[in-house]
Amino acid sequence: MDPGNENSAREAAAGIDLDPDFEPQSRPRCCTWPLPRPEFPSQPPQPFEVEAGLGQKAIESAPEKRLTLAQIYEWMVRTVPYFKDKGDSNSSAGWKNSIRHNLSLHSKFVKVHNEATGKSSWWMLNPHGGKSGKAPRRRAVSMDSHSKLLRGRSRMPKKKLAMLPVPPEGALPMSPVGHFLKWSGSPGSRHRDEADMWTTFRPRSSSNTSSISTRPSPGGPEPEVLAVEEMPCAGSSYVGCVPAPRNEGLELLDGLHLASARALLPPSSLAGFCLQHPGLPGPLQGYGASLFNPAEGPLAAGEGCFPSSQSLEALLASDPPPPPADVLMGQVDPILPQAPTLLLLGGMPSSSKLATGVGLYPKPPEVPGPSGLVPPIPMLVPPPVMAEAPIPKALGEPVVAPPADTTSQDKMPQDLDLDMYLENLECDMDNIISDLMNGGEGLDFNFEPDL
DNA sequence: TTCACTAAACAAG
DNA sequence: CTTGTTTAGTGAA
């Protein structure tokens, strides 16, 4: 087909039958028109492109503000005259590819795990709008050397990868247990070589928009563990989690985090931690929270806040009710898999916090939790388990909030440097892996903070 | 130079 | 085949 003709035809089509508010504007190439942004009224209308714009329209038109790819296609064919006769596989390849491309590429779209077995992910609009639409992972975006390295590798064909003499720096050894290998990015990047897996926790688009994944349904085919967006800078991609039932397939990882959390966290430090995002109807599902409770019960129960009256132990032990229908996981920082408790306690790296603004929010004091208790100030606790994988420089500045109780022995230096405690938290991964290969018995992951 | 877009390679389900 | 990610290349602004 003729790209030029199609493009112009699509431009013409884009303005038809969309909605009464639509104000067609002649434009040479990109279809640009004012788009109301209900979630961010203060923001000026942003220009957007045909496929991306239509995709946005499609999603916005959905009652639940989310659609699967197939539904987006369907919406296109149904709504846009130009696509009406282009729904067949022959003539749809181009524009569908373009739509997929835009969904993946633009930070204004976020992919949310669809708990339904065999279904593709939900695509939603990034509550933060996405920075000028583009996820900061494009080639035009400047990256530091580390990120460039990662990116370069990410697309290296397996053939070439196989020829690499040595494993990538920072890459952990291939896990003897399948679970580890599931810690990958978004589905699309799921099974890249282990180098990517451990050096780039790239979820999806942005670097930002990352994808945390979700706890797969019990009956689900395979637990998709965690999709974390790579982050040269804070990604906007966050992985959402649509009701994801409990997953029993991650005991190993969960166990690791749970154990360390128990050792390090005063239960009260989690109390009142709010995971609700102002731009979203429902509570955000913080990944860190799900580490503690795969079933996400406490979060669901308390508008995304931990009931402060409950101890962590109780939360862990409780058999939570099914999560709400629309639960979004908070945006996850790439560092998350390595330092879950850091985020869990609100110690989100500054880069992520500033750039994405998504994810874990300390509950505002003026909005008391369900229990009416004053939310505690988030504390920074060193990650219990820290792999030796390099931490992006941009992530090296964890947000440190003074603990509520400054007399506590957990008091941390204000200018705590991530690298500093990384060094102090090294552990013998070889031994651990070896133990894991032997069945994991007798493993004790209770790390002392001052190890 | 940047942006929007198409095409396509590639991987996984 | 579908879904998803990423890169390359092109043309307009």
Coordinates of C-alpha atoms (C1' of nucleotides) in Angstrom, one line a residue:
Chain A
M1 CA 0.0 0.0 0.0
D2 CA 1.1 3.5 -0.4
P3 CA 2.2 4.9 2.8
G4 CA 1.7 8.4 1.7
N5 CA -1.8 7.8 0.6
E6 CA -2.6 5.8 3.7
N7 CA -1.3 8.5 5.9
S8 CA -3.2 11.3 4.3
A9 CA -6.3 9.1 4.2
R10 CA -5.9 8.3 7.9
E11 CA -5.5 11.9 8.7
A12 CA -8.7 12.6 7.1
A13 CA -10.3 9.7 8.7
A14 CA -9.0 10.6 12.1
G15 CA -11.2 13.6 12.3
I16 CA -14.4 11.7 11.5
D17 CA -16.9 10.3 13.9
L18 CA -14.6 10.6 16.9
D19 CA -16.6 12.9 19.0
P20 CA -18.4 16.1 19.0
D21 CA -15.5 17.9 20.6
F22 CA -13.3 17.0 17.8
E23 CA -11.9 20.0 15.9
P24 CA -10.2 18.9 12.8
Q25 CA -7.2 20.9 11.9
S26 CA -5.4 20.7 8.7
R27 CA -2.0 19.4 9.2
P28 CA 0.7 18.3 7.0
R29 CA 1.5 15.1 8.6
C30 CA 0.7 14.6 12.2
C31 CA -2.8 14.7 13.2
T32 CA -2.8 17.4 15.9
W33 CA -5.7 18.7 17.8
P34 CA -6.5 19.8 21.2
L35 CA -7.2 17.0 23.5
P36 CA -8.9 17.5 26.8
R37 CA -7.0 16.0 29.6
P38 CA -9.5 15.4 32.3
E39 CA -7.0 13.9 34.6
F40 CA -4.8 16.9 34.4
P41 CA -7.0 19.9 33.7
S42 CA -4.1 22.3 34.4
Q43 CA -2.1 20.9 31.6
P44 CA -2.5 22.5 28.2
P45 CA -3.8 20.4 25.4
Q46 CA -1.1 18.2 24.0
P47 CA -0.7 17.4 20.3
F48 CA -0.7 13.8 19.5
E49 CA -0.4 11.6 16.6
V50 CA -2.9 9.6 14.6
E51 CA -2.4 6.2 16.0
A52 CA -1.3 7.3 19.4
G53 CA -4.1 9.8 19.5
L54 CA -6.7 7.3 18.3
G55 CA -5.4 4.8 20.8
Q56 CA -5.8 7.4 23.5
K57 CA -9.3 8.1 22.3
A58 CA -10.1 4.5 22.2
I59 CA -8.9 4.0 25.8
E60 CA -10.7 7.1 26.9
S61 CA -13.9 6.0 25.3
A62 CA -13.8 2.8 27.3
P63 CA -15.9 2.8 30.4
E64 CA -13.1 1.4 32.4
K65 CA -10.5 3.5 30.6
R66 CA -8.6 0.5 29.6
L67 CA -8.6 -1.7 26.5
T68 CA -6.8 -4.6 25.2
L69 CA -4.9 -4.3 22.0
A70 CA -7.6 -6.2 20.2
Q71 CA -10.2 -3.9 21.6
I72 CA -8.3 -1.0 20.5
Y73 CA -8.2 -2.4 17.0
E74 CA -11.8 -3.1 17.2
W75 CA -12.5 0.4 18.3
M76 CA -10.5 1.7 15.4
V77 CA -12.4 -0.3 12.9
R78 CA -15.7 0.5 14.4
T79 CA -15.2 4.1 15.1
V80 CA -12.9 5.4 12.4
P81 CA -14.3 5.2 8.9
Y82 CA -10.9 4.9 7.4
F83 CA -10.3 1.7 9.2
K84 CA -13.7 0.2 8.7
D85 CA -12.6 -1.7 5.6
K86 CA -9.2 -2.4 6.9
G87 CA -9.8 -4.8 9.7
D88 CA -8.7 -7.8 7.8
S89 CA -5.2 -9.1 8.4
N90 CA -4.1 -8.1 5.0
S91 CA -4.7 -4.5 5.2
S92 CA -4.4 -4.0 8.9
A93 CA -0.8 -5.0 9.4
G94 CA 0.5 -1.6 8.9
W95 CA -1.7 0.5 11.1
K96 CA -1.9 -2.2 13.8
N97 CA 1.8 -2.3 13.9
S98 CA 1.8 1.4 14.2
I99 CA -0.6 1.3 17.0
R100 CA 1.3 -1.3 18.8
H101 CA 4.4 0.7 18.3
N102 CA 2.8 3.8 19.7
L103 CA 1.5 2.0 22.7
S104 CA 4.8 0.6 23.5
L105 CA 6.7 3.7 22.7
H106 CA 4.7 6.4 24.3
S107 CA 4.8 6.9 28.0
K108 CA 1.3 8.2 28.0
F109 CA 0.2 4.6 27.6
V110 CA 0.7 2.1 30.3
K111 CA 0.4 -1.6 30.0
V112 CA -1.4 -3.3 32.8
H113 CA -1.3 -6.9 33.3
N114 CA -4.5 -8.6 32.4
E115 CA -5.3 -11.3 34.9
A116 CA -7.5 -13.1 32.6
T117 CA -5.7 -16.2 31.4
G118 CA -4.6 -16.0 27.8
K119 CA -5.6 -12.4 27.4
S120 CA -3.3 -9.6 26.4
S121 CA -2.5 -6.8 28.6
W122 CA -4.8 -3.8 29.3
W123 CA -3.6 -0.6 27.9
M124 CA -4.4 2.4 29.9
L125 CA -3.5 6.0 29.8
N126 CA -0.7 7.1 32.0
P127 CA -2.3 9.0 34.8
H128 CA 0.6 11.4 34.6
G129 CA 0.0 12.0 31.0
G130 CA 3.3 10.9 29.8
K131 CA 6.0 13.3 29.0
S132 CA 5.1 14.7 25.6
G133 CA 4.0 11.4 24.8
K134 CA 7.3 9.9 24.4
A135 CA 8.9 7.5 26.7
P136 CA 12.4 8.5 27.5
R137 CA 13.9 5.5 25.9
R138 CA 14.0 6.7 22.4
R139 CA 17.2 7.0 20.6
A140 CA 16.8 10.7 20.7
V141 CA 17.0 10.6 24.4
S142 CA 20.4 11.0 25.8
M143 CA 21.5 8.3 28.0
D144 CA 24.5 7.8 30.2
S145 CA 27.0 5.2 29.2
H146 CA 25.5 2.6 31.3
S147 CA 22.1 3.0 29.8
K148 CA 23.5 3.0 26.4
L149 CA 25.3 -0.1 27.1
L150 CA 22.2 -1.7 28.3
R151 CA 20.2 -0.6 25.4
G152 CA 22.7 -1.7 22.9
R153 CA 22.6 -5.1 24.3
S154 CA 19.0 -5.3 24.6
R155 CA 18.4 -5.7 21.0
M156 CA 21.4 -7.7 20.2
P157 CA 20.4 -10.8 18.4
K158 CA 20.8 -14.0 20.3
K159 CA 23.3 -15.1 17.8
K160 CA 25.6 -12.3 18.6
L161 CA 25.0 -12.6 22.3
A162 CA 26.0 -16.2 22.1
M163 CA 29.3 -15.0 20.9
L164 CA 30.0 -12.8 23.8
P165 CA 33.0 -14.0 25.5
V166 CA 31.9 -13.1 29.0
P167 CA 28.7 -12.4 30.7
P168 CA 27.7 -8.8 31.0
E169 CA 29.0 -6.9 33.9
G170 CA 26.7 -7.1 36.7
A171 CA 24.8 -10.0 35.4
L172 CA 23.9 -12.5 37.9
P173 CA 24.4 -16.1 37.1
M174 CA 21.6 -17.9 35.5
S175 CA 19.4 -19.0 38.2
P176 CA 19.2 -22.6 39.1
V177 CA 15.6 -22.0 40.0
G178 CA 13.2 -21.0 37.4
H179 CA 11.8 -18.2 39.5
F180 CA 14.7 -16.0 39.1
L181 CA 14.4 -16.1 35.4
K182 CA 11.0 -14.8 35.6
W183 CA 12.2 -11.5 37.0
S184 CA 12.1 -9.9 33.7
G185 CA 10.6 -6.9 32.2
S186 CA 7.4 -6.7 30.4
P187 CA 6.2 -9.6 28.5
G188 CA 7.7 -8.4 25.4
S189 CA 11.1 -8.3 26.8
R190 CA 10.5 -11.2 28.9
H191 CA 13.0 -13.7 27.8
R192 CA 15.9 -11.7 26.8
D193 CA 19.2 -13.1 27.7
E194 CA 20.0 -13.1 31.4
A195 CA 22.2 -10.2 30.9
D196 CA 19.3 -8.0 30.2
M197 CA 17.4 -9.6 32.8
W198 CA 19.7 -8.6 35.5
T199 CA 21.2 -5.5 34.1
T200 CA 18.1 -3.8 32.8
F201 CA 15.0 -4.2 34.6
R202 CA 13.2 -2.8 31.7
P203 CA 9.6 -3.0 31.9
R204 CA 8.3 -1.2 29.0
S205 CA 8.3 2.2 27.8
S206 CA 9.7 4.5 29.9
S207 CA 11.8 4.0 31.1
N208 CA 9.4 4.9 32.8
T209 CA 6.5 3.4 32.5
S210 CA 7.3 0.4 33.7
S211 CA 5.7 -2.6 34.3
I212 CA 5.3 -4.2 37.4
S213 CA 3.6 -7.0 37.0
T214 CA 1.4 -8.7 38.8
R215 CA 0.7 -11.6 40.6
P216 CA -0.6 -14.1 38.2
S217 CA -3.7 -15.8 38.8
P218 CA -3.5 -19.0 40.6
G219 CA -4.7 -20.8 37.6
G220 CA -2.7 -18.7 35.4
P221 CA -0.3 -20.3 33.0
E222 CA 2.8 -18.9 34.4
P223 CA 3.5 -16.4 37.0
E224 CA 4.6 -13.2 35.5
V225 CA 6.6 -11.8 38.2
L226 CA 7.7 -8.4 37.8
A227 CA 8.0 -6.2 35.0
V228 CA 10.1 -3.3 36.0
E229 CA 10.9 -0.6 33.6
E230 CA 14.3 0.1 32.8
M231 CA 15.3 3.4 33.8
P232 CA 17.8 5.6 32.4
C233 CA 15.6 8.0 34.0
A234 CA 12.5 7.5 35.7
G235 CA 10.2 5.6 33.7
S236 CA 6.7 6.3 33.4
S237 CA 5.7 3.0 32.7
Y238 CA 4.3 1.4 35.5
V239 CA 3.0 -1.8 35.6
G240 CA -0.3 -2.0 36.6
C241 CA -1.9 -4.8 38.2
V242 CA -5.4 -5.6 37.5
P243 CA -6.8 -7.9 40.0
A244 CA -4.2 -10.4 40.4
P245 CA -4.9 -13.2 42.6
R246 CA -2.5 -14.8 44.8
N247 CA 0.3 -16.5 43.2
E248 CA 1.9 -19.5 44.8
G249 CA 4.7 -19.7 42.3
L250 CA 7.0 -17.2 43.8
E251 CA 7.7 -18.5 47.2
L252 CA 11.3 -18.2 46.8
L253 CA 11.4 -14.6 46.0
D254 CA 8.6 -13.7 48.2
G255 CA 10.3 -15.6 50.9
L256 CA 13.4 -13.7 50.5
H257 CA 11.7 -10.4 50.7
L258 CA 9.5 -11.4 53.4
A259 CA 12.2 -12.7 55.6
S260 CA 14.2 -9.6 55.2
A261 CA 11.3 -7.4 55.7
R262 CA 10.5 -9.1 58.9
A263 CA 13.9 -8.6 60.1
L264 CA 14.2 -5.0 59.2
L265 CA 10.9 -3.5 59.4
P266 CA 9.1 -2.4 62.4
P267 CA 5.5 -3.2 61.5
S268 CA 4.5 0.3 62.3
S269 CA 6.8 1.6 59.7
L270 CA 4.4 0.4 57.1
A271 CA 1.3 1.6 58.8
G272 CA -0.7 4.1 56.9
F273 CA 1.4 3.9 53.9
C274 CA -0.8 5.0 51.1
L275 CA -0.7 3.6 47.7
Q276 CA -3.6 5.4 46.3
H277 CA -2.9 7.5 43.3
P278 CA -4.9 10.7 43.0
G279 CA -5.4 10.2 39.3
L280 CA -6.7 6.8 39.6
P281 CA -10.0 5.6 40.7
G282 CA -8.7 2.8 42.9
P283 CA -5.8 2.2 45.1
L284 CA -2.5 1.7 43.6
Q285 CA -1.0 -1.6 44.1
G286 CA 2.5 -1.1 45.4
Y287 CA 4.8 -3.8 44.4
G288 CA 6.5 -3.7 47.6
A289 CA 3.3 -4.3 49.3
S290 CA 2.7 -7.3 47.3
L291 CA 6.0 -8.6 48.3
F292 CA 4.7 -8.7 51.7
N293 CA 1.4 -10.0 50.9
P294 CA 1.0 -11.5 47.5
A295 CA -2.7 -11.4 47.8
E296 CA -2.7 -7.7 48.4
G297 CA -5.3 -8.0 51.0
P298 CA -4.4 -5.3 53.3
L299 CA -4.0 -2.8 50.6
A300 CA -7.3 -3.6 49.1
A301 CA -8.9 -3.5 52.5
G302 CA -7.7 -0.1 53.4
E303 CA -7.8 2.0 50.4
G304 CA -4.3 1.1 49.6
C305 CA -3.1 1.9 53.0
F306 CA -1.8 -0.4 55.6
P307 CA -4.0 -0.4 58.6
S308 CA -1.6 0.8 61.2
S309 CA -3.3 -1.2 63.8
Q310 CA -2.2 -4.4 62.2
S311 CA 1.2 -5.7 62.6
L312 CA 3.2 -6.8 59.6
E313 CA 3.1 -10.3 60.9
A314 CA -0.6 -10.1 61.0
L315 CA -0.7 -8.8 57.5
L316 CA 1.6 -11.5 56.3
A317 CA -0.5 -14.2 58.0
S318 CA -3.8 -12.9 57.0
D319 CA -5.7 -14.5 54.2
P320 CA -6.7 -11.5 52.2
P321 CA -9.8 -11.0 50.3
P322 CA -9.7 -10.8 46.6
P323 CA -8.3 -7.5 45.3
P324 CA -10.5 -4.8 43.9
A325 CA -11.4 -5.0 40.3
D326 CA -9.1 -2.3 39.2
V327 CA -5.9 -2.2 41.1
L328 CA -3.0 -0.6 39.7
M329 CA 0.4 -1.4 40.8
G330 CA 2.4 1.5 41.7
Q331 CA 5.1 2.4 39.4
V332 CA 8.1 0.4 40.1
D333 CA 11.5 1.6 40.0
P334 CA 14.1 -0.4 38.2
I335 CA 15.9 -0.7 41.4
L336 CA 13.0 -2.4 43.0
P337 CA 13.9 -5.9 42.4
Q338 CA 17.1 -5.3 44.1
A339 CA 15.9 -3.2 46.9
P340 CA 12.3 -3.8 47.4
T341 CA 12.0 -2.5 50.9
L342 CA 13.5 0.7 49.9
L343 CA 10.5 1.5 47.9
L344 CA 8.2 -0.2 50.1
L345 CA 9.0 2.2 52.9
G346 CA 8.7 5.2 50.7
G347 CA 12.4 5.6 50.0
M348 CA 11.8 5.9 46.4
P349 CA 14.8 7.1 44.5
S350 CA 14.6 10.7 43.8
S351 CA 14.9 10.4 40.1
S352 CA 12.0 8.1 39.9
K353 CA 10.0 10.1 42.2
L354 CA 10.5 13.3 40.4
A355 CA 10.3 12.1 36.9
T356 CA 7.4 9.8 37.3
G357 CA 5.6 10.9 40.3
V358 CA 3.9 7.6 40.2
G359 CA 3.9 4.8 42.6
L360 CA 4.1 4.8 46.2
Y361 CA 2.8 7.8 48.0
P362 CA 3.0 8.5 51.6
K363 CA -0.5 9.2 52.6
P364 CA -1.1 12.9 53.0
P365 CA -1.7 13.8 56.6
E366 CA -5.0 15.5 55.8
V367 CA -6.3 12.4 54.5
P368 CA -6.4 10.0 57.4
G369 CA -6.4 6.4 56.8
P370 CA -9.4 4.2 57.4
S371 CA -8.3 3.7 60.9
G372 CA -7.9 7.4 61.4
L373 CA -4.4 7.1 62.5
V374 CA -1.8 9.5 61.5
P375 CA 0.4 8.0 58.8
P376 CA 3.9 7.5 59.8
I377 CA 6.8 9.2 58.1
P378 CA 8.3 6.8 55.6
M379 CA 11.6 5.5 56.6
L380 CA 14.5 4.4 54.5
V381 CA 15.7 1.0 55.2
P382 CA 18.6 -0.5 53.4
P383 CA 17.6 -3.2 51.1
P384 CA 18.0 -6.6 52.7
V385 CA 19.2 -8.4 49.7
M386 CA 21.4 -6.6 47.3
A387 CA 22.7 -8.2 44.3
E388 CA 25.9 -7.0 42.9
A389 CA 24.4 -5.7 39.8
P390 CA 25.3 -2.1 39.2
I391 CA 22.8 0.5 40.2
P392 CA 22.2 3.2 37.7
K393 CA 23.8 6.3 38.8
A394 CA 20.6 8.1 38.5
L395 CA 19.2 5.9 41.2
G396 CA 21.9 6.5 43.6
E397 CA 20.1 9.1 45.6
P398 CA 17.4 7.5 47.6
V399 CA 15.0 9.8 49.2
V400 CA 15.7 9.8 52.8
A401 CA 13.1 10.9 55.2
P402 CA 13.9 11.3 58.8
P403 CA 12.4 8.5 60.8
A404 CA 9.5 9.4 63.0
D405 CA 11.5 8.3 66.0
T406 CA 14.9 9.8 65.7
T407 CA 16.1 8.0 68.7
S408 CA 15.6 4.8 67.0
Q409 CA 18.6 2.7 66.3
D410 CA 17.4 2.6 62.7
K411 CA 18.3 6.2 62.2
M412 CA 20.0 6.7 59.0
P413 CA 22.3 9.4 57.8
Q414 CA 20.5 12.1 55.9
D415 CA 22.9 12.0 53.1
L416 CA 22.9 8.3 52.9
D417 CA 24.4 7.2 49.7
L418 CA 23.1 4.1 48.1
D419 CA 26.6 3.0 47.2
M420 CA 27.6 3.2 50.7
Y421 CA 25.2 0.7 52.1
L422 CA 25.4 -1.4 49.0
E423 CA 28.9 -2.1 49.9
N424 CA 27.9 -3.1 53.4
L425 CA 25.2 -5.4 52.3
E426 CA 27.1 -7.7 50.1
C427 CA 26.4 -11.3 50.7
D428 CA 27.8 -14.4 49.3
M429 CA 25.7 -15.0 46.3
D430 CA 27.6 -18.0 45.4
N431 CA 26.7 -19.6 48.6
I432 CA 23.2 -18.6 48.4
I433 CA 22.8 -19.9 44.9
S434 CA 24.6 -23.0 45.8
D435 CA 22.2 -23.5 48.7
L436 CA 19.3 -22.8 46.4
M437 CA 20.4 -25.5 44.1
N438 CA 20.5 -27.8 47.0
G439 CA 16.9 -27.2 47.8
G440 CA 17.2 -24.0 49.6
E441 CA 17.0 -25.7 53.0
G442 CA 18.4 -23.9 55.9
L443 CA 18.6 -20.6 54.1
D444 CA 18.4 -17.7 56.3
F445 CA 17.8 -14.4 54.6
N446 CA 17.6 -12.3 57.7
F447 CA 20.2 -9.8 57.0
E448 CA 21.5 -7.6 59.7
P449 CA 21.3 -4.0 58.6
D450 CA 24.8 -3.4 59.9
L451 CA 26.2 -6.5 58.3
Chain B
dT1 C1' 17.9 18.5 15.1
dT2 C1' 13.7 16.8 16.7
dC3 C1' 9.4 14.6 16.1
dA4 C1' 6.0 11.6 14.1
dC5 C1' 5.6 7.9 11.5
dT6 C1' 6.3 3.4 8.8
dA7 C1' 8.5 -0.8 8.3
dA8 C1' 10.5 -4.5 10.1
dA9 C1' 13.2 -7.7 13.1
dC10 C1' 12.6 -10.4 16.9
dA11 C1' 10.7 -12.8 20.9
dA12 C1' 7.2 -15.0 23.4
dG13 C1' 2.6 -17.1 24.1
Chain C
dC1 C1' -1.1 -15.6 14.5
dT2 C1' -1.1 -12.2 18.1
dT3 C1' 1.1 -9.3 21.2
dG4 C1' 4.8 -6.5 22.5
dT5 C1' 9.5 -4.2 22.2
dT6 C1' 12.9 -2.2 19.8
dT7 C1' 15.6 -0.3 15.9
dA8 C1' 16.2 1.8 11.4
dG9 C1' 14.9 4.9 8.1
dT10 C1' 12.1 8.8 6.1
dG11 C1' 10.1 13.2 5.8
dA12 C1' 8.2 17.4 7.9
dA13 C1' 8.7 21.2 11.0

